[in-house]
Amino acid sequence: MFESLQARPTDAIMALMQLAKADNSPNKIDLGVGVYKTDDGATPIMKAVNLASARNLETEDTKSYVSTIGNADFRKHMLELIFGADYAPLQEGRIASAQATGGSGALRLGAELIWSAGGDAAVWVPTPTWANHSPLIGSVGPEIKQYPYYNKTTLGVDFDDMLTCLKDNANPGDVVVLHGCCHNPTGADLSKEEWDILAPFLRDNDLIPFVDLAYFGLGHGIEDDTYGLRLVGTTCPETIMAASCSKNFALYKERVGLVAAITNSSEQAGLVQGQFGALQRRLTSMPPDHGAALVATILGDDELRKVWSDELDEMRGRMRALRQQLSDALRVQGAELIADAVVNQNGMFSMLPLSVEQITALRERHSIYMMNSGRLNIAGANSGNIPHLANAILDVL
Ligand code: LMR
């Protein structure tokens, strides 16, 4: 049986992670995988997570199964965090949700829901998008189509082209994947004004938003980073959302995520919730509880919640400061556009207009690792090595 298998191409993000790990140069700057790092290159456990861990260890008295839709406290606190406790669809019981195995598990459950609903809805993703979006969603069944998003010349969002493409080509009932904030891989987000146009556009064209909220809290803060999601959720009759706790709780390996669907009525929400449970049962039976229980403990306790949100603010502030520093260092004649983009983009990523040759030169000449697409993770730099990074970028440019 196994002889018939073909080798699969290695995932580019995972391959770069290994390549950077193997480089022992003291000048190495790893701007690859989307993981937050401190100034000394560590990805520490957040303080609130350590405190919640100690507390849960004391109180946890069973390892028995939880449920196919996961930890109920986690779902409740996460929904309130993401949407706000007074969000109308939440108050009206119109949101179905399930804990998922990371943000990827949430995307998978969302895709399974779309496919289960039958019909021939295509799923539209931005160009470019997170490298795993199309494989992850497409392997469930729906056809994947692409809409223009990032312009590598202006280093901004091609909003008009995005709307024109969807207007001319998407069919009623199609699903549109949107990055709620901190667009991966470009860092170029829709402005509030653009969300204000997009939300009624989606409703009027009968398109269903599927919002990926992998980095919320790391752009401008929870409220701002969920603006678009909350808006489409009250404008469009149906919305799907996949959230991750990998980055904002630094719980990467614990695989903590949440899928949610805003529906027309509480009856429909009950039905969709049942679907989520059944879909998860058939995929992995149940999501792991450990990380979700940590998040539930943190969000359910005022003191721990404050410790967490203060540290999240610090992380966001550090990335903003690094963006500013890199932007200042790049602000020389001819590189102004890049300097502007770096400081204006959000979250961990920016996408620089570099060729594969230039990126290879960065790696080979300067031990600087970034994706061949030009995506860099600003959190991988530090205040000490930004001058080296800026000089190297200017050198290959
Ligand atoms: C990334 O884009 O680097 C992260 O989301 C990690 C991953 O799984 O790809």
mmCIF file of C-alpha atoms and ligand atoms in Angstrom:
data_model
loop_
_atom_site.group_PDB
_atom_site.id
_atom_site.type_symbol
_atom_site.label_atom_id
_atom_site.label_comp_id
_atom_site.label_asym_id
_atom_site.label_seq_id
_atom_site.Cartn_x
_atom_site.Cartn_y
_atom_site.Cartn_z
ATOM 1 C CA MET A 1 0.000 0.000 0.000
ATOM 2 C CA PHE A 2 2.646 2.517 1.022
ATOM 3 C CA GLU A 3 4.618 2.084 -2.244
ATOM 4 C CA SER A 4 1.946 4.021 -4.036
ATOM 5 C CA LEU A 5 2.455 7.127 -1.899
ATOM 6 C CA GLN A 6 4.114 10.184 -3.374
ATOM 7 C CA ALA A 7 6.369 12.494 -1.351
ATOM 8 C CA ARG A 8 4.476 15.618 -0.355
ATOM 9 C CA PRO A 9 6.102 19.038 -0.660
ATOM 10 C CA THR A 10 7.415 20.318 2.669
ATOM 11 C CA ASP A 11 5.424 23.153 4.216
ATOM 12 C CA ALA A 12 7.448 26.320 3.569
ATOM 13 C CA ILE A 13 6.886 27.833 7.043
ATOM 14 C CA MET A 14 7.874 24.613 8.824
ATOM 15 C CA ALA A 15 10.909 24.148 6.535
ATOM 16 C CA LEU A 16 12.167 27.687 7.255
ATOM 17 C CA MET A 17 11.716 27.076 10.976
ATOM 18 C CA GLN A 18 14.067 24.050 10.771
ATOM 19 C CA LEU A 19 16.565 25.896 8.579
ATOM 20 C CA ALA A 20 16.807 28.802 11.025
ATOM 21 C CA LYS A 21 17.118 26.428 13.984
ATOM 22 C CA ALA A 22 20.146 24.768 12.368
ATOM 23 C CA ASP A 23 22.020 28.088 11.892
ATOM 24 C CA ASN A 24 24.324 28.800 14.864
ATOM 25 C CA SER A 25 25.546 32.191 13.687
ATOM 26 C CA PRO A 26 25.604 34.762 16.512
ATOM 27 C CA ASN A 27 24.182 37.266 14.001
ATOM 28 C CA LYS A 28 21.162 35.115 13.152
ATOM 29 C CA ILE A 29 17.809 36.890 12.999
ATOM 30 C CA ASP A 30 14.897 34.489 12.665
ATOM 31 C CA LEU A 31 11.896 36.325 11.219
ATOM 32 C CA GLY A 32 10.176 33.154 10.041
ATOM 33 C CA VAL A 33 7.377 31.325 11.844
ATOM 34 C CA GLY A 34 4.615 33.424 13.433
ATOM 35 C CA VAL A 35 5.696 33.070 17.048
ATOM 36 C CA TYR A 36 6.136 35.993 19.455
ATOM 37 C CA LYS A 37 9.607 36.450 20.925
ATOM 38 C CA THR A 38 11.064 38.673 23.621
ATOM 39 C CA ASP A 39 14.163 40.806 23.127
ATOM 40 C CA ASP A 40 16.365 37.836 24.043
ATOM 41 C CA GLY A 41 14.725 35.543 21.515
ATOM 42 C CA ALA A 42 12.602 33.511 23.963
ATOM 43 C CA THR A 43 8.935 32.616 23.664
ATOM 44 C CA PRO A 44 8.100 32.485 27.385
ATOM 45 C CA ILE A 45 4.977 31.128 29.011
ATOM 46 C CA MET A 46 2.812 34.132 29.879
ATOM 47 C CA LYS A 47 2.640 35.037 33.587
ATOM 48 C CA ALA A 48 -1.129 34.563 33.779
ATOM 49 C CA VAL A 49 -0.783 31.132 32.164
ATOM 50 C CA ASN A 50 1.726 30.053 34.824
ATOM 51 C CA LEU A 51 -0.559 31.332 37.578
ATOM 52 C CA ALA A 52 -3.593 29.599 36.071
ATOM 53 C CA SER A 53 -1.556 26.417 35.649
ATOM 54 C CA ALA A 54 -0.726 26.341 39.366
ATOM 55 C CA ARG A 55 -4.343 27.018 40.255
ATOM 56 C CA ASN A 56 -5.737 24.354 37.914
ATOM 57 C CA LEU A 57 -3.262 21.799 39.201
ATOM 58 C CA GLU A 58 -4.651 22.331 42.710
ATOM 59 C CA THR A 59 -8.293 22.180 41.737
ATOM 60 C CA GLU A 60 -8.458 19.716 38.852
ATOM 61 C CA ASP A 61 -9.757 16.409 40.137
ATOM 62 C CA THR A 62 -10.442 14.379 37.005
ATOM 63 C CA LYS A 63 -9.119 13.753 33.519
ATOM 64 C CA SER A 64 -12.423 12.370 32.320
ATOM 65 C CA TYR A 65 -13.890 13.420 28.949
ATOM 66 C CA VAL A 66 -15.383 16.894 28.651
ATOM 67 C CA SER A 67 -17.497 17.169 25.519
ATOM 68 C CA THR A 68 -17.386 17.157 21.727
ATOM 69 C CA ILE A 69 -17.822 20.947 21.778
ATOM 70 C CA GLY A 70 -15.242 21.350 24.522
ATOM 71 C CA ASN A 71 -14.990 23.345 27.717
ATOM 72 C CA ALA A 72 -18.184 25.357 28.366
ATOM 73 C CA ASP A 73 -16.478 28.042 30.503
ATOM 74 C CA PHE A 74 -13.844 28.523 27.836
ATOM 75 C CA ARG A 75 -16.504 28.992 25.146
ATOM 76 C CA LYS A 76 -18.494 31.450 27.243
ATOM 77 C CA HIS A 77 -15.516 33.610 28.231
ATOM 78 C CA MET A 78 -14.035 33.566 24.740
ATOM 79 C CA LEU A 79 -17.310 34.584 23.116
ATOM 80 C CA GLU A 80 -17.646 37.467 25.573
ATOM 81 C CA LEU A 81 -14.028 38.487 25.010
ATOM 82 C CA ILE A 82 -14.313 38.429 21.228
ATOM 83 C CA PHE A 83 -17.780 39.902 20.750
ATOM 84 C CA GLY A 84 -18.326 41.824 24.009
ATOM 85 C CA ALA A 85 -20.833 40.602 26.618
ATOM 86 C CA ASP A 86 -23.616 42.887 25.356
ATOM 87 C CA TYR A 87 -23.310 41.894 21.671
ATOM 88 C CA ALA A 88 -26.872 41.401 20.423
ATOM 89 C CA PRO A 89 -26.433 37.990 18.711
ATOM 90 C CA LEU A 90 -24.786 36.697 21.885
ATOM 91 C CA GLN A 91 -27.550 38.045 24.125
ATOM 92 C CA GLU A 92 -30.149 36.552 21.802
ATOM 93 C CA GLY A 93 -28.510 33.110 21.879
ATOM 94 C CA ARG A 94 -27.817 33.196 18.130
ATOM 95 C CA ILE A 95 -24.141 32.186 18.309
ATOM 96 C CA ALA A 96 -23.147 28.528 18.084
ATOM 97 C CA SER A 97 -19.618 27.646 19.136
ATOM 98 C CA ALA A 98 -17.214 24.813 19.759
ATOM 99 C CA GLN A 99 -13.779 24.651 21.264
ATOM 100 C CA ALA A 100 -11.366 23.500 18.600
ATOM 101 C CA THR A 101 -7.856 22.104 18.342
ATOM 102 C CA GLY A 102 -6.128 25.441 17.748
ATOM 103 C CA GLY A 103 -7.143 28.095 15.248
ATOM 104 C CA SER A 104 -6.484 25.514 12.533
ATOM 105 C CA GLY A 105 -8.991 23.136 14.120
ATOM 106 C CA ALA A 106 -11.478 26.011 14.199
ATOM 107 C CA LEU A 107 -10.916 26.712 10.489
ATOM 108 C CA ARG A 108 -11.346 23.026 9.786
ATOM 109 C CA LEU A 109 -14.642 22.850 11.681
ATOM 110 C CA GLY A 110 -15.822 25.975 9.861
ATOM 111 C CA ALA A 111 -14.970 24.374 6.526
ATOM 112 C CA GLU A 112 -16.693 21.129 7.551
ATOM 113 C CA LEU A 113 -19.799 23.141 8.454
ATOM 114 C CA ILE A 114 -19.815 24.845 5.046
ATOM 115 C CA TRP A 115 -19.401 21.506 3.294
ATOM 116 C CA SER A 116 -22.070 19.831 5.449
ATOM 117 C CA ALA A 117 -24.554 22.548 4.535
ATOM 118 C CA GLY A 118 -24.407 21.149 1.016
ATOM 119 C CA GLY A 119 -24.754 23.318 -2.018
ATOM 120 C CA ASP A 120 -21.810 24.353 -4.097
ATOM 121 C CA ALA A 121 -20.504 27.345 -2.162
ATOM 122 C CA ALA A 122 -16.981 28.265 -3.168
ATOM 123 C CA VAL A 123 -14.625 29.646 -0.528
ATOM 124 C CA TRP A 124 -12.784 32.833 -1.527
ATOM 125 C CA VAL A 125 -9.418 33.562 0.056
ATOM 126 C CA PRO A 126 -7.301 36.712 -0.260
ATOM 127 C CA THR A 127 -4.151 36.809 -2.398
ATOM 128 C CA PRO A 128 -1.928 36.213 -0.602
ATOM 129 C CA THR A 129 -3.242 34.449 2.457
ATOM 130 C CA TRP A 130 -1.876 32.179 5.192
ATOM 131 C CA ALA A 131 -0.216 29.307 3.336
ATOM 132 C CA ASN A 132 -2.354 26.679 5.058
ATOM 133 C CA HIS A 133 -5.758 28.270 4.387
ATOM 134 C CA SER A 134 -6.340 26.670 0.991
ATOM 135 C CA PRO A 135 -5.063 23.159 1.881
ATOM 136 C CA LEU A 136 -6.899 23.153 5.187
ATOM 137 C CA ILE A 137 -10.250 24.388 3.906
ATOM 138 C CA GLY A 138 -10.007 23.009 0.371
ATOM 139 C CA SER A 139 -9.242 19.452 1.456
ATOM 140 C CA VAL A 140 -12.681 19.321 3.097
ATOM 141 C CA GLY A 141 -14.351 19.773 -0.283
ATOM 142 C CA PRO A 142 -15.320 23.321 -1.239
ATOM 143 C CA GLU A 143 -13.682 24.874 -4.271
ATOM 144 C CA ILE A 144 -11.110 27.518 -3.307
ATOM 145 C CA LYS A 145 -11.061 30.755 -5.305
ATOM 146 C CA GLN A 146 -8.895 33.834 -4.827
ATOM 147 C CA TYR A 147 -9.633 37.528 -4.644
ATOM 148 C CA PRO A 148 -6.972 40.253 -4.959
ATOM 149 C CA TYR A 149 -5.891 41.722 -1.651
ATOM 150 C CA TYR A 150 -2.287 42.912 -1.208
ATOM 151 C CA ASN A 151 -0.525 45.062 -3.739
ATOM 152 C CA LYS A 152 3.197 44.349 -3.617
ATOM 153 C CA THR A 153 3.913 47.651 -5.367
ATOM 154 C CA THR A 154 1.940 50.018 -3.135
ATOM 155 C CA LEU A 155 2.355 47.706 -0.101
ATOM 156 C CA GLY A 156 -1.308 48.324 0.723
ATOM 157 C CA VAL A 157 -4.688 46.640 0.310
ATOM 158 C CA ASP A 158 -6.276 46.635 -3.168
ATOM 159 C CA PHE A 159 -9.712 47.243 -1.699
ATOM 160 C CA ASP A 160 -11.453 48.321 -4.914
ATOM 161 C CA ASP A 161 -10.061 45.338 -6.842
ATOM 162 C CA MET A 162 -11.147 43.044 -4.019
ATOM 163 C CA LEU A 163 -14.750 44.284 -4.177
ATOM 164 C CA THR A 164 -14.824 44.310 -7.988
ATOM 165 C CA CYS A 165 -13.551 40.749 -8.171
ATOM 166 C CA LEU A 166 -16.082 39.487 -5.638
ATOM 167 C CA LYS A 167 -18.924 41.460 -7.244
ATOM 168 C CA ASP A 168 -18.158 40.121 -10.728
ATOM 169 C CA ASN A 169 -17.276 36.545 -9.867
ATOM 170 C CA ALA A 170 -18.665 35.333 -6.558
ATOM 171 C CA ASN A 171 -22.014 33.573 -6.528
ATOM 172 C CA PRO A 172 -24.693 34.171 -3.905
ATOM 173 C CA GLY A 173 -24.010 31.826 -1.007
ATOM 174 C CA ASP A 174 -20.232 31.782 -1.527
ATOM 175 C CA VAL A 175 -18.012 32.178 1.530
ATOM 176 C CA VAL A 176 -15.350 34.902 1.846
ATOM 177 C CA VAL A 177 -12.385 34.312 4.145
ATOM 178 C CA LEU A 178 -11.321 37.573 5.818
ATOM 179 C CA HIS A 179 -8.481 38.177 8.246
ATOM 180 C CA GLY A 180 -10.077 39.942 11.217
ATOM 181 C CA CYS A 181 -6.809 41.760 11.997
ATOM 182 C CA CYS A 182 -3.027 41.408 11.636
ATOM 183 C CA HIS A 183 -3.312 39.944 8.140
ATOM 184 C CA ASN A 184 -1.065 36.931 7.658
ATOM 185 C CA PRO A 185 1.241 37.160 5.652
ATOM 186 C CA THR A 186 1.163 40.912 4.871
ATOM 187 C CA GLY A 187 0.240 42.830 8.046
ATOM 188 C CA ALA A 188 -1.943 45.038 5.808
ATOM 189 C CA ASP A 189 -5.392 45.253 7.396
ATOM 190 C CA LEU A 190 -8.690 46.644 6.229
ATOM 191 C CA SER A 191 -9.358 50.038 7.808
ATOM 192 C CA LYS A 192 -12.541 50.609 9.810
ATOM 193 C CA GLU A 193 -13.882 52.640 6.880
ATOM 194 C CA GLU A 194 -13.254 49.687 4.567
ATOM 195 C CA TRP A 195 -14.999 47.271 6.940
ATOM 196 C CA ASP A 196 -17.918 49.752 6.982
ATOM 197 C CA ILE A 197 -18.184 49.391 3.195
ATOM 198 C CA LEU A 198 -17.421 45.676 3.105
ATOM 199 C CA ALA A 199 -20.055 44.553 5.613
ATOM 200 C CA PRO A 200 -23.132 45.810 3.656
ATOM 201 C CA PHE A 201 -21.432 44.753 0.410
ATOM 202 C CA LEU A 202 -21.254 41.151 1.664
ATOM 203 C CA ARG A 203 -24.856 41.280 2.873
ATOM 204 C CA ASP A 204 -26.166 42.785 -0.374
ATOM 205 C CA ASN A 205 -24.328 40.224 -2.490
ATOM 206 C CA ASP A 206 -25.408 37.324 -0.295
ATOM 207 C CA LEU A 207 -21.830 36.390 0.610
ATOM 208 C CA ILE A 208 -20.973 34.731 3.915
ATOM 209 C CA PRO A 209 -17.994 36.089 5.871
ATOM 210 C CA PHE A 210 -15.631 33.550 7.424
ATOM 211 C CA VAL A 211 -13.378 35.613 9.686
ATOM 212 C CA ASP A 212 -10.019 34.243 10.764
ATOM 213 C CA LEU A 213 -9.090 35.834 14.075
ATOM 214 C CA ALA A 214 -5.692 34.259 14.690
ATOM 215 C CA TYR A 215 -3.879 37.309 16.088
ATOM 216 C CA PHE A 216 -6.505 39.365 17.895
ATOM 217 C CA GLY A 217 -5.109 41.559 20.644
ATOM 218 C CA LEU A 218 -1.799 41.953 18.843
ATOM 219 C CA GLY A 219 -2.837 44.644 16.352
ATOM 220 C CA HIS A 220 -4.399 47.567 18.211
ATOM 221 C CA GLY A 221 -6.071 45.762 21.141
ATOM 222 C CA ILE A 222 -9.076 43.462 21.500
ATOM 223 C CA GLU A 223 -11.790 46.055 20.716
ATOM 224 C CA ASP A 224 -10.139 47.406 17.573
ATOM 225 C CA ASP A 225 -9.002 43.998 16.371
ATOM 226 C CA THR A 226 -12.535 42.597 16.531
ATOM 227 C CA TYR A 227 -14.217 45.656 14.949
ATOM 228 C CA GLY A 228 -14.638 44.047 11.516
ATOM 229 C CA LEU A 229 -15.860 40.726 12.868
ATOM 230 C CA ARG A 230 -18.415 42.353 15.161
ATOM 231 C CA LEU A 231 -19.636 44.514 12.308
ATOM 232 C CA VAL A 232 -20.107 41.751 9.729
ATOM 233 C CA GLY A 233 -21.690 39.660 12.488
ATOM 234 C CA THR A 234 -24.504 42.166 12.931
ATOM 235 C CA THR A 235 -24.770 43.207 9.279
ATOM 236 C CA CYS A 236 -24.815 39.834 7.520
ATOM 237 C CA PRO A 237 -27.407 37.195 8.376
ATOM 238 C CA GLU A 238 -24.741 34.504 8.790
ATOM 239 C CA THR A 239 -21.082 34.725 9.817
ATOM 240 C CA ILE A 240 -18.476 32.104 10.660
ATOM 241 C CA MET A 241 -15.439 32.819 12.819
ATOM 242 C CA ALA A 242 -12.275 30.923 13.744
ATOM 243 C CA ALA A 243 -10.233 32.246 16.671
ATOM 244 C CA SER A 244 -6.910 31.120 18.066
ATOM 245 C CA CYS A 245 -5.292 31.413 21.502
ATOM 246 C CA SER A 246 -1.880 30.410 20.139
ATOM 247 C CA LYS A 247 -0.498 33.914 19.812
ATOM 248 C CA ASN A 248 -2.406 36.127 22.256
ATOM 249 C CA PHE A 249 -2.122 33.596 25.114
ATOM 250 C CA ALA A 250 1.167 32.163 23.752
ATOM 251 C CA LEU A 251 -0.402 28.706 24.059
ATOM 252 C CA TYR A 252 0.932 27.499 20.690
ATOM 253 C CA LYS A 253 1.567 23.844 21.475
ATOM 254 C CA GLU A 254 -1.519 23.470 23.645
ATOM 255 C CA ARG A 255 -3.702 23.909 20.535
ATOM 256 C CA VAL A 256 -6.518 26.126 21.778
ATOM 257 C CA GLY A 257 -9.085 27.600 19.414
ATOM 258 C CA LEU A 258 -12.744 28.439 19.055
ATOM 259 C CA VAL A 259 -15.081 28.186 16.094
ATOM 260 C CA ALA A 260 -18.322 30.151 16.163
ATOM 261 C CA ALA A 261 -21.217 30.784 13.820
ATOM 262 C CA ILE A 262 -23.643 33.682 14.093
ATOM 263 C CA THR A 263 -27.020 32.475 12.923
ATOM 264 C CA ASN A 264 -30.518 33.852 12.335
ATOM 265 C CA SER A 265 -32.175 32.460 15.426
ATOM 266 C CA SER A 266 -31.474 30.607 18.631
ATOM 267 C CA GLU A 267 -33.068 27.484 17.077
ATOM 268 C CA GLN A 268 -30.622 27.644 14.208
ATOM 269 C CA ALA A 269 -27.743 28.225 16.638
ATOM 270 C CA GLY A 270 -28.726 25.037 18.466
ATOM 271 C CA LEU A 271 -28.710 23.140 15.207
ATOM 272 C CA VAL A 272 -25.312 24.487 14.161
ATOM 273 C CA GLN A 273 -23.899 23.746 17.603
ATOM 274 C CA GLY A 274 -25.070 20.155 17.197
ATOM 275 C CA GLN A 275 -23.324 20.072 13.830
ATOM 276 C CA PHE A 276 -20.072 21.328 15.370
ATOM 277 C CA GLY A 277 -20.232 18.587 17.997
ATOM 278 C CA ALA A 278 -20.969 15.876 15.443
ATOM 279 C CA LEU A 279 -18.298 17.124 13.037
ATOM 280 C CA GLN A 280 -15.664 17.259 15.752
ATOM 281 C CA ARG A 281 -16.681 13.790 16.977
ATOM 282 C CA ARG A 282 -16.022 12.354 13.573
ATOM 283 C CA LEU A 283 -12.686 14.186 13.169
ATOM 284 C CA THR A 284 -10.951 13.841 16.535
ATOM 285 C CA SER A 285 -13.840 13.080 18.886
ATOM 286 C CA MET A 286 -13.024 15.908 21.312
ATOM 287 C CA PRO A 287 -10.627 18.830 21.610
ATOM 288 C CA PRO A 288 -7.885 18.659 24.287
ATOM 289 C CA ASP A 289 -8.892 20.425 27.508
ATOM 290 C CA HIS A 290 -5.623 21.497 29.131
ATOM 291 C CA GLY A 291 -5.017 24.797 27.303
ATOM 292 C CA ALA A 292 -8.686 25.723 27.114
ATOM 293 C CA ALA A 293 -9.014 25.227 30.882
ATOM 294 C CA LEU A 294 -6.092 27.647 31.375
ATOM 295 C CA VAL A 295 -7.806 30.281 29.224
ATOM 296 C CA ALA A 296 -11.087 29.727 31.076
ATOM 297 C CA THR A 297 -9.341 30.231 34.436
ATOM 298 C CA ILE A 298 -7.603 33.407 33.251
ATOM 299 C CA LEU A 299 -10.659 34.998 31.664
ATOM 300 C CA GLY A 300 -12.890 33.977 34.564
ATOM 301 C CA ASP A 301 -10.770 35.727 37.204
ATOM 302 C CA ASP A 302 -10.408 39.530 37.276
ATOM 303 C CA GLU A 303 -6.900 39.453 38.694
ATOM 304 C CA LEU A 304 -5.505 36.876 36.261
ATOM 305 C CA ARG A 305 -7.276 38.555 33.398
ATOM 306 C CA LYS A 306 -5.542 41.824 34.188
ATOM 307 C CA VAL A 307 -2.138 40.115 34.431
ATOM 308 C CA TRP A 308 -2.807 38.584 31.018
ATOM 309 C CA SER A 309 -4.058 41.725 29.319
ATOM 310 C CA ASP A 310 -1.180 43.818 30.716
ATOM 311 C CA GLU A 311 1.324 41.360 29.273
ATOM 312 C CA LEU A 312 -0.540 41.282 25.968
ATOM 313 C CA ASP A 313 -0.353 45.101 25.867
ATOM 314 C CA GLU A 314 3.384 44.843 26.493
ATOM 315 C CA MET A 315 3.838 42.368 23.635
ATOM 316 C CA ARG A 316 1.864 44.558 21.270
ATOM 317 C CA GLY A 317 3.779 47.642 22.406
ATOM 318 C CA ARG A 318 7.098 45.902 21.852
ATOM 319 C CA MET A 319 6.171 44.974 18.297
ATOM 320 C CA ARG A 320 5.008 48.546 17.609
ATOM 321 C CA ALA A 321 8.315 49.891 18.948
ATOM 322 C CA LEU A 322 10.280 47.458 16.757
ATOM 323 C CA ARG A 323 8.247 48.507 13.729
ATOM 324 C CA GLN A 324 9.008 52.143 14.458
ATOM 325 C CA GLN A 325 12.712 51.432 14.940
ATOM 326 C CA LEU A 326 12.975 49.399 11.731
ATOM 327 C CA SER A 327 10.976 51.977 9.815
ATOM 328 C CA ASP A 328 13.273 54.792 11.003
ATOM 329 C CA ALA A 329 16.349 52.799 10.057
ATOM 330 C CA LEU A 330 14.945 52.038 6.586
ATOM 331 C CA ARG A 331 13.916 55.619 5.884
ATOM 332 C CA VAL A 332 16.532 56.443 3.280
ATOM 333 C CA GLN A 333 16.005 57.716 -0.227
ATOM 334 C CA GLY A 334 14.263 55.079 -2.324
ATOM 335 C CA ALA A 335 13.026 52.973 0.612
ATOM 336 C CA GLU A 336 10.365 55.381 1.961
ATOM 337 C CA LEU A 337 7.467 53.169 0.870
ATOM 338 C CA ILE A 338 8.886 50.190 2.763
ATOM 339 C CA ALA A 339 9.582 52.393 5.801
ATOM 340 C CA ASP A 340 5.925 53.564 5.768
ATOM 341 C CA ALA A 341 4.541 50.047 5.326
ATOM 342 C CA VAL A 342 6.594 48.584 8.162
ATOM 343 C CA VAL A 343 5.324 51.150 10.648
ATOM 344 C CA ASN A 344 1.712 51.166 9.467
ATOM 345 C CA GLN A 345 1.133 47.416 9.180
ATOM 346 C CA ASN A 346 -0.178 45.392 12.100
ATOM 347 C CA GLY A 347 0.639 42.399 14.217
ATOM 348 C CA MET A 348 3.644 40.192 13.631
ATOM 349 C CA PHE A 349 3.933 40.380 9.875
ATOM 350 C CA SER A 350 4.938 42.703 7.100
ATOM 351 C CA MET A 351 5.505 41.694 3.509
ATOM 352 C CA LEU A 352 8.475 43.384 1.888
ATOM 353 C CA PRO A 353 8.827 43.741 -1.877
ATOM 354 C CA LEU A 354 11.903 41.499 -2.073
ATOM 355 C CA SER A 355 12.668 38.857 -4.693
ATOM 356 C CA VAL A 356 13.543 35.260 -3.813
ATOM 357 C CA GLU A 357 17.141 36.079 -4.816
ATOM 358 C CA GLN A 358 17.243 38.991 -2.386
ATOM 359 C CA ILE A 359 15.744 36.861 0.389
ATOM 360 C CA THR A 360 18.264 34.098 -0.311
ATOM 361 C CA ALA A 361 21.046 36.692 -0.118
ATOM 362 C CA LEU A 362 19.709 37.856 3.258
ATOM 363 C CA ARG A 363 19.874 34.270 4.473
ATOM 364 C CA GLU A 364 23.272 33.387 3.026
ATOM 365 C CA ARG A 365 25.097 36.686 3.539
ATOM 366 C CA HIS A 366 23.473 37.894 6.769
ATOM 367 C CA SER A 367 21.844 34.866 8.503
ATOM 368 C CA ILE A 368 18.471 36.615 8.281
ATOM 369 C CA TYR A 369 15.558 34.254 7.827
ATOM 370 C CA MET A 370 12.247 35.334 6.305
ATOM 371 C CA MET A 371 9.698 33.641 4.058
ATOM 372 C CA ASN A 372 10.435 33.623 0.313
ATOM 373 C CA SER A 373 7.254 35.649 -0.141
ATOM 374 C CA GLY A 374 8.937 38.570 1.656
ATOM 375 C CA ARG A 375 6.977 37.978 4.872
ATOM 376 C CA LEU A 376 8.889 38.855 8.005
ATOM 377 C CA ASN A 377 7.870 38.381 11.618
ATOM 378 C CA ILE A 378 8.873 41.605 13.359
ATOM 379 C CA ALA A 379 8.751 39.917 16.778
ATOM 380 C CA GLY A 380 11.794 37.865 15.741
ATOM 381 C CA ALA A 381 13.976 41.010 15.725
ATOM 382 C CA ASN A 382 15.160 42.956 18.768
ATOM 383 C CA SER A 383 16.213 46.503 19.523
ATOM 384 C CA GLY A 384 19.882 45.477 19.320
ATOM 385 C CA ASN A 385 19.808 43.815 15.908
ATOM 386 C CA ILE A 386 17.441 46.165 14.050
ATOM 387 C CA PRO A 387 20.340 48.261 12.684
ATOM 388 C CA HIS A 388 21.910 45.070 11.268
ATOM 389 C CA LEU A 389 18.542 44.009 9.831
ATOM 390 C CA ALA A 390 17.903 47.397 8.214
ATOM 391 C CA ASN A 391 21.411 47.564 6.742
ATOM 392 C CA ALA A 392 21.083 44.050 5.353
ATOM 393 C CA ILE A 393 17.711 44.842 3.735
ATOM 394 C CA LEU A 394 19.111 48.035 2.220
ATOM 395 C CA ASP A 395 22.159 46.060 1.091
ATOM 396 C CA VAL A 396 20.112 43.493 -0.881
ATOM 397 C CA LEU A 397 17.757 46.158 -2.193
HETATM 398 C C1 LMR B 1 2.612 31.233 10.727
HETATM 399 O O1 LMR B 1 1.916 31.672 9.800
HETATM 400 O O2 LMR B 1 3.840 31.309 10.737
HETATM 401 C C2 LMR B 1 1.939 30.593 11.911
HETATM 402 O O3 LMR B 1 0.574 30.730 11.811
HETATM 403 C C3 LMR B 1 2.393 29.215 12.147
HETATM 404 C C4 LMR B 1 1.821 28.242 11.176
HETATM 405 O O4 LMR B 1 1.250 27.247 11.637
HETATM 406 O O5 LMR B 1 1.927 28.412 9.969
#
